[in-house]
Tab-separated table of C-alpha atoms in Angstrom:
chain	number	residue	atom	x	y	z
A	209	MET	CA	-3.132	9.447	-1.360
A	210	LYS	CA	-2.478	9.457	2.354
A	211	LEU	CA	-0.160	6.974	4.047
A	212	ASN	CA	-0.279	6.440	7.796
A	213	ILE	CA	2.559	4.332	9.168
A	214	LEU	CA	1.307	2.514	12.259
A	215	GLY	CA	4.490	0.498	12.748
A	216	CYS	CA	7.733	0.073	10.818
A	217	TYR	CA	10.218	-1.839	12.971
A	218	SER	CA	11.373	-5.420	12.512
A	219	ALA	CA	10.968	-8.423	14.792
A	220	THR	CA	9.371	-7.819	18.197
A	221	PRO	CA	7.192	-4.951	19.458
A	222	ARG	CA	8.576	-2.679	22.167
A	223	THR	CA	6.979	-0.071	24.386
A	224	PHE	CA	7.985	2.656	21.941
A	225	THR	CA	8.115	0.854	18.572
A	226	ASN	CA	5.709	-1.358	16.650
A	227	PRO	CA	6.088	-4.040	13.967
A	228	THR	CA	4.918	-3.482	10.417
A	229	SER	CA	1.498	-2.073	9.652
A	230	GLN	CA	0.310	0.754	7.419
A	231	VAL	CA	-2.928	2.354	6.299
A	232	LEU	CA	-3.204	3.736	2.771
A	233	GLU	CA	-6.115	6.034	1.916
A	234	ILE	CA	-6.780	6.176	-1.804
A	235	ASN	CA	-9.963	7.119	-3.678
A	236	ASN	CA	-12.274	6.536	-0.706
A	237	HIS	CA	-10.632	3.214	0.157
A	238	ILE	CA	-8.789	2.567	3.398
A	239	PHE	CA	-6.385	-0.319	2.773
A	240	LEU	CA	-4.588	-1.949	5.699
A	241	ILE	CA	-1.144	-3.228	4.712
A	242	ASP	CA	0.281	-5.866	7.059
A	243	CYS	CA	-0.993	-6.269	10.589
A	244	GLY	CA	1.759	-6.763	13.135
A	245	GLU	CA	1.066	-7.203	16.825
A	246	GLY	CA	-0.567	-4.098	18.300
A	247	THR	CA	-2.079	-2.850	15.053
A	248	GLN	CA	-5.552	-2.275	16.454
A	249	VAL	CA	-4.128	-0.176	19.297
A	250	GLN	CA	-2.255	1.911	16.729
A	251	LEU	CA	-5.438	2.260	14.676
A	252	ARG	CA	-7.172	3.718	17.717
A	253	LYS	CA	-4.275	6.030	18.545
A	254	ASN	CA	-4.320	7.353	14.993
A	255	LYS	CA	-8.125	7.712	14.987
A	256	ILE	CA	-8.701	5.441	11.991
A	257	LYS	CA	-12.236	4.077	11.803
A	258	PHE	CA	-12.294	0.281	11.964
A	259	SER	CA	-15.506	0.135	9.933
A	260	ARG	CA	-13.844	1.696	6.884
A	261	ILE	CA	-11.278	-1.099	6.577
A	262	LYS	CA	-12.644	-3.552	4.028
A	263	HIS	CA	-9.424	-4.863	2.456
A	264	ILE	CA	-6.299	-6.104	4.239
A	265	PHE	CA	-3.072	-7.015	2.412
A	266	ILE	CA	-0.588	-9.318	4.163
A	267	SER	CA	2.897	-9.547	2.641
A	268	HIS	CA	4.048	-12.813	4.247
A	269	LEU	CA	3.533	-15.135	7.171
A	270	HIS	CA	6.257	-14.012	9.539
A	271	GLY	CA	4.679	-13.012	12.822
A	272	ASP	CA	5.755	-9.387	12.867
A	273	HIS	CA	3.573	-8.883	9.801
A	274	PHE	CA	0.352	-10.669	10.796
A	275	PHE	CA	0.196	-11.540	14.510
A	276	GLY	CA	-2.212	-8.639	15.066
A	277	LEU	CA	-4.718	-9.917	12.527
A	278	VAL	CA	-6.717	-12.440	14.538
A	279	GLY	CA	-7.191	-9.872	17.306
A	280	LEU	CA	-8.410	-7.285	14.819
A	281	ILE	CA	-10.809	-9.792	13.221
A	282	SER	CA	-12.132	-10.626	16.701
A	283	THR	CA	-12.583	-6.959	17.595
A	284	PHE	CA	-14.543	-6.389	14.392
A	285	ARG	CA	-16.900	-9.152	15.571
A	286	LEU	CA	-17.269	-7.662	19.054
A	287	LEU	CA	-18.073	-4.277	17.509
A	288	GLY	CA	-20.958	-5.854	15.581
A	289	ARG	CA	-19.445	-5.513	12.139
A	290	ASP	CA	-21.694	-6.632	9.283
A	291	THR	CA	-19.561	-5.512	6.315
A	292	GLU	CA	-17.599	-8.128	4.380
A	293	LEU	CA	-13.825	-8.195	5.004
A	294	HIS	CA	-11.361	-9.258	2.288
A	295	ILE	CA	-7.888	-10.505	3.186
A	296	TYR	CA	-5.193	-10.928	0.521
A	297	SER	CA	-2.324	-13.074	1.755
A	298	PRO	CA	-0.044	-16.022	1.047
A	299	LYS	CA	-1.720	-19.419	1.172
A	300	GLY	CA	-1.871	-20.713	4.729
A	301	LEU	CA	-3.228	-17.671	6.530
A	302	LYS	CA	-6.825	-18.852	6.165
A	303	GLU	CA	-5.884	-22.089	7.922
A	304	VAL	CA	-4.178	-20.192	10.766
A	305	ILE	CA	-7.066	-17.784	11.368
A	306	THR	CA	-9.906	-20.282	11.014
A	307	LEU	CA	-8.224	-22.729	13.409
A	308	GLN	CA	-7.975	-20.009	16.039
A	309	MET	CA	-11.633	-19.091	15.547
A	310	LYS	CA	-12.687	-22.753	15.603
A	311	LEU	CA	-10.879	-23.559	18.858
A	312	ALA	CA	-12.280	-20.412	20.482
A	313	ASN	CA	-15.756	-20.969	19.021
A	314	SER	CA	-15.615	-17.353	17.876
A	315	TRP	CA	-16.768	-17.318	14.276
A	316	THR	CA	-17.336	-13.916	12.719
A	317	ASN	CA	-20.842	-12.558	12.286
A	318	TYR	CA	-19.717	-10.929	9.033
A	319	LYS	CA	-18.477	-12.465	5.809
A	320	LEU	CA	-14.727	-13.095	5.920
A	321	THR	CA	-13.169	-13.761	2.495
A	322	PHE	CA	-9.580	-14.920	2.050
A	323	HIS	CA	-7.803	-14.436	-1.270
A	324	GLU	CA	-4.834	-16.775	-0.897
A	325	LEU	CA	-1.859	-15.999	-3.096
A	326	THR	CA	0.625	-18.467	-4.563
A	327	ASN	CA	1.684	-16.855	-7.844
A	328	LYS	CA	5.391	-16.049	-8.057
A	329	ASP	CA	4.740	-13.559	-10.860
A	330	SER	CA	3.098	-10.177	-10.434
A	331	GLU	CA	-0.695	-10.240	-10.674
A	332	ILE	CA	-3.677	-7.966	-10.057
A	333	VAL	CA	-5.355	-8.954	-6.789
A	334	PHE	CA	-7.843	-6.091	-6.464
A	335	GLU	CA	-9.488	-3.795	-8.996
A	336	ASP	CA	-12.421	-1.443	-9.206
A	337	GLU	CA	-13.246	1.525	-11.437
A	338	LYS	CA	-10.667	3.776	-9.750
A	339	VAL	CA	-7.895	1.649	-8.236
A	340	GLU	CA	-5.906	-1.491	-8.927
A	341	VAL	CA	-3.538	-3.416	-6.673
A	342	HIS	CA	-0.718	-5.588	-8.025
A	343	THR	CA	1.564	-7.973	-6.179
A	344	ILE	CA	5.317	-7.364	-6.257
A	345	PRO	CA	7.136	-10.717	-5.870
A	346	LEU	CA	9.929	-10.260	-3.320
A	347	ASP	CA	12.938	-12.317	-2.214
A	348	HIS	CA	12.620	-13.355	1.420
A	349	ARG	CA	13.023	-16.545	3.424
A	350	ILE	CA	9.422	-17.529	2.724
A	351	TYR	CA	6.936	-16.671	-0.009
A	352	THR	CA	6.511	-12.879	0.143
A	353	ASN	CA	4.804	-10.177	-1.888
A	354	GLY	CA	4.989	-6.435	-1.861
A	355	PHE	CA	2.008	-4.493	-3.175
A	356	LEU	CA	1.662	-1.782	-5.821
A	357	PHE	CA	-1.337	0.526	-5.441
A	358	LYS	CA	-2.229	2.498	-8.575
A	359	GLU	CA	-4.899	5.012	-9.352
A	360	LYS	CA	-6.544	4.591	-12.726
A	361	PRO	CA	-6.587	7.633	-15.012
A	362	GLY	CA	-9.514	9.897	-14.156
A	363	ASP	CA	-11.952	11.692	-16.405
A	364	ARG	CA	-10.953	14.818	-18.285
A	365	LYS	CA	-11.954	18.110	-16.661
A	366	LEU	CA	-14.445	20.443	-18.279
A	367	ASP	CA	-13.282	23.969	-19.063
A	368	MET	CA	-16.708	25.459	-18.323
A	369	ASN	CA	-16.007	28.818	-19.938
A	370	ALA	CA	-15.048	27.069	-23.173
A	371	VAL	CA	-17.974	24.628	-22.935
A	372	LEU	CA	-20.490	27.456	-22.493
A	373	ASN	CA	-18.924	29.515	-25.279
A	374	GLU	CA	-19.333	26.556	-27.629
A	375	ASN	CA	-23.030	26.123	-26.698
A	376	ILE	CA	-22.675	22.442	-25.877
A	377	ASP	CA	-25.745	20.795	-24.421
A	378	VAL	CA	-25.393	19.495	-20.861
A	379	SER	CA	-26.307	15.986	-22.038
A	380	TYR	CA	-22.878	15.782	-23.722
A	381	TYR	CA	-20.847	16.662	-20.632
A	382	ARG	CA	-20.281	13.046	-19.686
A	383	LYS	CA	-18.949	12.244	-23.160
A	384	LEU	CA	-16.613	15.212	-22.960
A	385	LYS	CA	-15.218	13.946	-19.649
A	386	GLN	CA	-14.616	10.592	-21.301
A	387	GLY	CA	-12.566	12.256	-24.048
A	388	ALA	CA	-15.047	12.260	-26.932
A	389	ASP	CA	-15.592	15.003	-29.501
A	390	VAL	CA	-19.206	16.273	-29.543
A	391	THR	CA	-21.545	18.330	-31.695
A	392	ASN	CA	-22.791	21.648	-30.312
A	393	GLU	CA	-26.311	23.066	-30.625
A	394	ALA	CA	-25.431	24.614	-34.000
A	395	GLY	CA	-24.403	21.201	-35.369
A	396	VAL	CA	-20.685	22.025	-35.366
A	397	LEU	CA	-18.203	19.350	-34.238
A	398	VAL	CA	-16.232	20.501	-31.194
A	399	LYS	CA	-12.838	18.917	-30.570
A	400	ASN	CA	-12.495	17.582	-27.060
A	401	GLU	CA	-9.133	19.152	-26.321
A	402	THR	CA	-10.536	22.649	-26.992
A	403	VAL	CA	-13.065	22.449	-24.141
A	404	THR	CA	-11.495	20.080	-21.606
A	405	LYS	CA	-8.322	19.795	-19.565
A	406	ALA	CA	-6.221	16.731	-18.849
A	407	PRO	CA	-7.056	14.869	-15.623
A	408	ASN	CA	-4.682	14.846	-12.679
A	409	LYS	CA	-1.782	12.444	-13.064
A	410	PRO	CA	-2.696	9.098	-11.446
A	411	LYS	CA	-0.734	8.454	-8.261
A	412	SER	CA	0.986	5.257	-7.197
A	413	TYR	CA	2.504	3.712	-4.082
A	414	ALA	CA	4.734	0.638	-3.778
A	415	PHE	CA	5.178	-1.280	-0.518
A	416	CYS	CA	8.239	-3.561	-0.434
A	417	SER	CA	8.922	-5.294	2.879
A	418	ASP	CA	10.575	-7.773	3.570
A	419	THR	CA	13.092	-8.534	0.838
A	420	ALA	CA	16.694	-8.990	-0.110
A	421	TYR	CA	18.070	-6.655	-2.762
A	422	LYS	CA	16.095	-7.607	-5.879
A	423	GLU	CA	16.525	-5.707	-9.130
A	424	ASP	CA	13.745	-7.776	-10.730
A	425	ILE	CA	11.176	-5.517	-9.078
A	426	ILE	CA	12.446	-2.364	-10.797
A	427	PRO	CA	10.245	-2.656	-13.927
A	428	LEU	CA	7.185	-3.213	-11.697
A	429	ILE	CA	7.725	-0.066	-9.628
A	430	LYS	CA	9.189	2.178	-12.327
A	431	ASN	CA	8.274	5.848	-11.816
A	432	VAL	CA	6.000	5.297	-8.790
A	433	ASP	CA	5.343	8.409	-6.749
A	434	VAL	CA	6.374	6.854	-3.438
A	435	LEU	CA	8.280	3.680	-2.604
A	436	TYR	CA	8.425	2.184	0.876
A	437	HIS	CA	11.393	-0.174	0.914
A	438	GLU	CA	12.712	-2.066	3.877
A	439	SER	CA	16.119	-1.089	5.243
A	440	THR	CA	16.643	-3.507	8.093
A	441	PHE	CA	20.403	-2.987	8.230
A	442	LEU	CA	23.079	-0.438	7.529
A	443	GLU	CA	25.783	-1.256	5.010
A	444	LYS	CA	28.277	-2.059	7.775
A	445	HIS	CA	26.020	-5.002	8.686
A	446	ALA	CA	25.429	-6.145	5.103
A	447	LYS	CA	26.794	-9.578	6.046
A	448	LEU	CA	23.656	-9.997	8.178
A	449	ALA	CA	21.324	-8.925	5.372
A	450	ALA	CA	22.213	-11.723	2.953
A	451	PRO	CA	21.406	-14.785	5.120
A	452	THR	CA	18.265	-13.194	6.572
A	453	LYS	CA	17.072	-11.993	3.130
A	454	HIS	CA	16.822	-8.347	4.118
A	455	SER	CA	18.157	-5.106	2.609
A	456	THR	CA	20.413	-2.282	3.694
A	457	ALA	CA	19.516	1.406	3.440
A	458	LYS	CA	22.013	1.761	0.616
A	459	GLN	CA	20.443	-1.122	-1.302
A	460	ALA	CA	16.969	0.369	-0.855
A	461	ALA	CA	18.271	3.651	-2.269
A	462	SER	CA	19.792	1.839	-5.236
A	463	ILE	CA	16.409	0.304	-6.074
A	464	ALA	CA	14.757	3.727	-5.749
A	465	LYS	CA	17.279	5.361	-8.045
A	466	GLN	CA	17.096	2.675	-10.726
A	467	ALA	CA	13.278	2.742	-10.632
A	468	ASN	CA	13.229	6.557	-10.830
A	469	VAL	CA	10.710	6.825	-7.998
A	470	GLY	CA	9.547	10.164	-6.699
A	471	GLN	CA	10.297	9.547	-3.032
A	472	LEU	CA	11.788	6.762	-0.927
A	473	ILE	CA	10.489	5.970	2.544
A	474	LEU	CA	12.760	3.750	4.635
A	475	GLY	CA	11.498	1.349	7.285
A	476	HIS	CA	11.600	-2.100	8.917
A	477	TYR	CA	14.632	-1.094	10.924
A	478	SER	CA	16.461	-3.581	13.086
A	479	THR	CA	16.078	-2.619	16.736
A	480	ARG	CA	19.864	-2.833	17.153
A	481	TYR	CA	20.092	0.797	15.985
A	482	ASP	CA	19.378	3.741	18.283
A	483	ASP	CA	19.747	6.547	15.725
A	484	LEU	CA	17.601	6.307	12.588
A	485	ASN	CA	19.212	9.323	10.964
A	486	VAL	CA	22.169	7.192	9.905
A	487	PHE	CA	19.805	5.250	7.630
A	488	LYS	CA	18.810	8.435	5.821
A	489	THR	CA	22.416	9.615	5.583
A	490	GLU	CA	23.514	6.326	4.069
A	491	ALA	CA	20.644	6.166	1.572
A	492	GLN	CA	21.201	9.744	0.405
A	493	THR	CA	24.646	8.846	-0.866
A	494	ILE	CA	22.728	7.047	-3.642
A	495	PHE	CA	19.301	8.723	-3.877
A	496	ASP	CA	18.394	12.253	-2.797
A	497	ASN	CA	14.699	12.223	-1.896
A	498	VAL	CA	14.762	9.976	1.177
A	499	VAL	CA	12.558	10.228	4.255
A	500	LEU	CA	12.491	8.099	7.365
A	501	GLY	CA	9.363	6.139	8.134
A	502	ASP	CA	8.405	5.991	11.795
A	503	ASP	CA	5.436	4.959	13.884
A	504	GLY	CA	2.669	7.539	13.644
A	505	LYS	CA	4.135	9.383	10.669
A	506	VAL	CA	1.686	10.499	7.989
A	507	PHE	CA	2.613	11.195	4.356
A	508	GLU	CA	0.305	12.858	1.846
A	509	PHE	CA	1.120	12.795	-1.853
């Protein structure tokens, strides 16, 4: 997996910071997660091909998470896109986007499919043979979901020296990869584990922004490789987090620790803070493996 953070600051864009948007590369997919104002500029700066984006996941309908979407949809049209685009979002976004296109008489020349979400329980919203995406119900001022991206277990790996020593016909290789025992050319049953190796451990990524501290999500994100969790405020401003339904760096770290995640990425910082390092320092009092998200940062895991 490769995560490219295009923007990770709250509220309004500035000349040197951008609102929330991320690109996750996983098993030949490029998923766009949230689309704050300026996202398409950030996509160009980070040399991400527009044509490879086929699925966009929007967490909620606050502007700093989707105001860049109609511009991106329009640019796709101007570039002559003909590939279908799927958008997964809370109910209401389709109405917003189609009204803008209607009033501008700028309908897309490609198929635009909205998957509008209303379920307050976790559900699978995308699945193919290699990847599945689940919603993570969050606690914000309006209906909001995080997203859990999970690789499916891959095929077993052939130990070719062992396979050749056992004289197994090539026609059985696919079955071996699928975990089956097979019969060799001498008619002897060969146990799968003697000629194959376990596949790589499936990787997972959880995106959780925006939300108040919510322990309910812990079972959903248990043991994920990487968790991005909003940390709008420091603990000294916790009194601001409660009414706005946001989290502190310390609260994000508490979720990470209880969920036993591999790594915590902080983000969605309030622009009141000049030094981001204090977020990391605060979070590490609870959870060790903390990194700071920032615009343009790339993480591979």
